[in-house]
mmCIF file of C-alpha atoms and ligand atoms in Angstrom:
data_model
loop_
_atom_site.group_PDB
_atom_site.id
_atom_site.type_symbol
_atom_site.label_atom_id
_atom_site.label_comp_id
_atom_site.label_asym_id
_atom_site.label_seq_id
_atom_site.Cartn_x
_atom_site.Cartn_y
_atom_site.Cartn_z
ATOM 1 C CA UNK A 1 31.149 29.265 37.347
ATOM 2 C CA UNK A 2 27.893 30.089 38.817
ATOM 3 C CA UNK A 3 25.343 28.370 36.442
ATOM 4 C CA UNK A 4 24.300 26.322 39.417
ATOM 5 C CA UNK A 5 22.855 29.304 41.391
ATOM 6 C CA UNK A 6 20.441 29.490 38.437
ATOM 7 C CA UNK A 7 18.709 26.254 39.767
ATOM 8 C CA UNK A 8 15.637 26.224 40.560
ATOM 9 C CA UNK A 9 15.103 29.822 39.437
ATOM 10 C CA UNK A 10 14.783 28.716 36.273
ATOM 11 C CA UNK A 11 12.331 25.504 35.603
ATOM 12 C CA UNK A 12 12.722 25.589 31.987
ATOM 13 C CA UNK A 13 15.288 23.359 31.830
ATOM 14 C CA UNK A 14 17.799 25.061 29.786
ATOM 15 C CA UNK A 15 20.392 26.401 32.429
ATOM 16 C CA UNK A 16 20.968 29.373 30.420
ATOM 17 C CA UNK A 17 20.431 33.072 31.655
ATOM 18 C CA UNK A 18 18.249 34.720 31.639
ATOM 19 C CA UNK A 19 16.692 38.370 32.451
ATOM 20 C CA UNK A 20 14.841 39.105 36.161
ATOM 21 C CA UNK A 21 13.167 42.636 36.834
ATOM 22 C CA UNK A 22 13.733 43.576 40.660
ATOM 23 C CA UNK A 23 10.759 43.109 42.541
ATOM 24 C CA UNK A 24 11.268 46.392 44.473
ATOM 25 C CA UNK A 25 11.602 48.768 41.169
ATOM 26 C CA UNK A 26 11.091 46.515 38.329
ATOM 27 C CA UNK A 27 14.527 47.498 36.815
ATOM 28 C CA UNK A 28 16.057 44.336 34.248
ATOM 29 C CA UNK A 29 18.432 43.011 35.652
ATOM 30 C CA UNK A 30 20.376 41.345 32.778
ATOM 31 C CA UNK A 31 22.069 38.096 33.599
ATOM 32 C CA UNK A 32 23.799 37.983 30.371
ATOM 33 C CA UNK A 33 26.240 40.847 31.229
ATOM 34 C CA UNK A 34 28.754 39.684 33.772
ATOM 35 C CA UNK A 35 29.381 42.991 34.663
ATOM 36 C CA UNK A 36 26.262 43.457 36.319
ATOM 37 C CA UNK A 37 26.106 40.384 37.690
ATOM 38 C CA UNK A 38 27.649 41.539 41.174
ATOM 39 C CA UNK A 39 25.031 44.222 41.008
ATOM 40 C CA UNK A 40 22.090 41.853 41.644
ATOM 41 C CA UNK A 41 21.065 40.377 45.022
ATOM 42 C CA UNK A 42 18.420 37.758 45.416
ATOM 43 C CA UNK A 43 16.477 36.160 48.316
ATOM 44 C CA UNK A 44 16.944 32.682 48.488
ATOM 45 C CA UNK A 45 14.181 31.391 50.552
ATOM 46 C CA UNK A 46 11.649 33.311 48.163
ATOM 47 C CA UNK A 47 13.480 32.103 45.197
ATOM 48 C CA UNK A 48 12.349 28.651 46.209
ATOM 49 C CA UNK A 49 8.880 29.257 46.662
ATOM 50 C CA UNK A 50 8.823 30.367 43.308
ATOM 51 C CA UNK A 51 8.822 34.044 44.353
ATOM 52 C CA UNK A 52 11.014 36.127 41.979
ATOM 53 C CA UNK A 53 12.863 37.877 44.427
ATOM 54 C CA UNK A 54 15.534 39.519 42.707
ATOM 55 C CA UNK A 55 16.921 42.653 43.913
ATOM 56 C CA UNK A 56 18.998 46.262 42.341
ATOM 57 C CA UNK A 57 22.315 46.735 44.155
ATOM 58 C CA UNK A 58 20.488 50.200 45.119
ATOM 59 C CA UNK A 59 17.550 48.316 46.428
ATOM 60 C CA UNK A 60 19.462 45.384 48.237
ATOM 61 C CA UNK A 61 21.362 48.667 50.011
ATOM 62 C CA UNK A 62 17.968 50.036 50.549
ATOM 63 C CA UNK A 63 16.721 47.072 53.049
ATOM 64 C CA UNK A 64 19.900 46.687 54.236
ATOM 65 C CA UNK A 65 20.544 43.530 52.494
ATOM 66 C CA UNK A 66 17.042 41.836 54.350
ATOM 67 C CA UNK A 67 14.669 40.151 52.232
ATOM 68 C CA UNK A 68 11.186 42.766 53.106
ATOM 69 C CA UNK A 69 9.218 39.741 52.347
ATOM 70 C CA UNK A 70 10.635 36.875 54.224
ATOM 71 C CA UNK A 71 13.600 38.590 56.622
ATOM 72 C CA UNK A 72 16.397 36.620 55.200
ATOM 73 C CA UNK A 73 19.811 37.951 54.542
ATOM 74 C CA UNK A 74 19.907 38.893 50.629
ATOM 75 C CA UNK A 75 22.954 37.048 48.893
ATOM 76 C CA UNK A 76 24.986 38.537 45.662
ATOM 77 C CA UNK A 77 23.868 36.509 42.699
ATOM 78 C CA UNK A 78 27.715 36.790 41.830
ATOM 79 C CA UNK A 79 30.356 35.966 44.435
HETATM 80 ZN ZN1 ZN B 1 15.453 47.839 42.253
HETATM 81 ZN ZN1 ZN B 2 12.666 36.500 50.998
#
């Protein structure tokens, strides 16, 4: 299951999903349809500093998987 990636992302307190818009092109990313799950990257080190840095598969691809804010490697919200 990967409700525990959701911590800290989301201080409300109710683990549920929820929708992101990728900081690069502001698309919705929908994290209520596993589909597309595997088609959203995020930045962990900017998630926790509160930074929303969620990322398009076409967008992850487009900084070769490197946060442009911080450097770090990119991981797939869904492995
Ligand atoms: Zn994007
Ligand atoms: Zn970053």
């Amino acid at each position: 299951m990967t409700t525990g990636l959701l911590r800290g992302a989301n201080k409300t307190g109710h683990k549920g999903w929820t929708t992101e818009k990728c900081i690069m092109c502001s698309t919705t990313l929908d994290f209520y349809q596993g589909y597309e799950l595997k088609n959203i990257y995020y930045c962990p080190k900017c998630l926790s500093k509160g930074i929303s840095a969620y990322f398009c598969a076409a967008d992850a691809r487009k900084v070769h998987y490197k946060c442009p804010y911080c450097k770090s490697e990119l991981k797939p919200y869904f492995e």
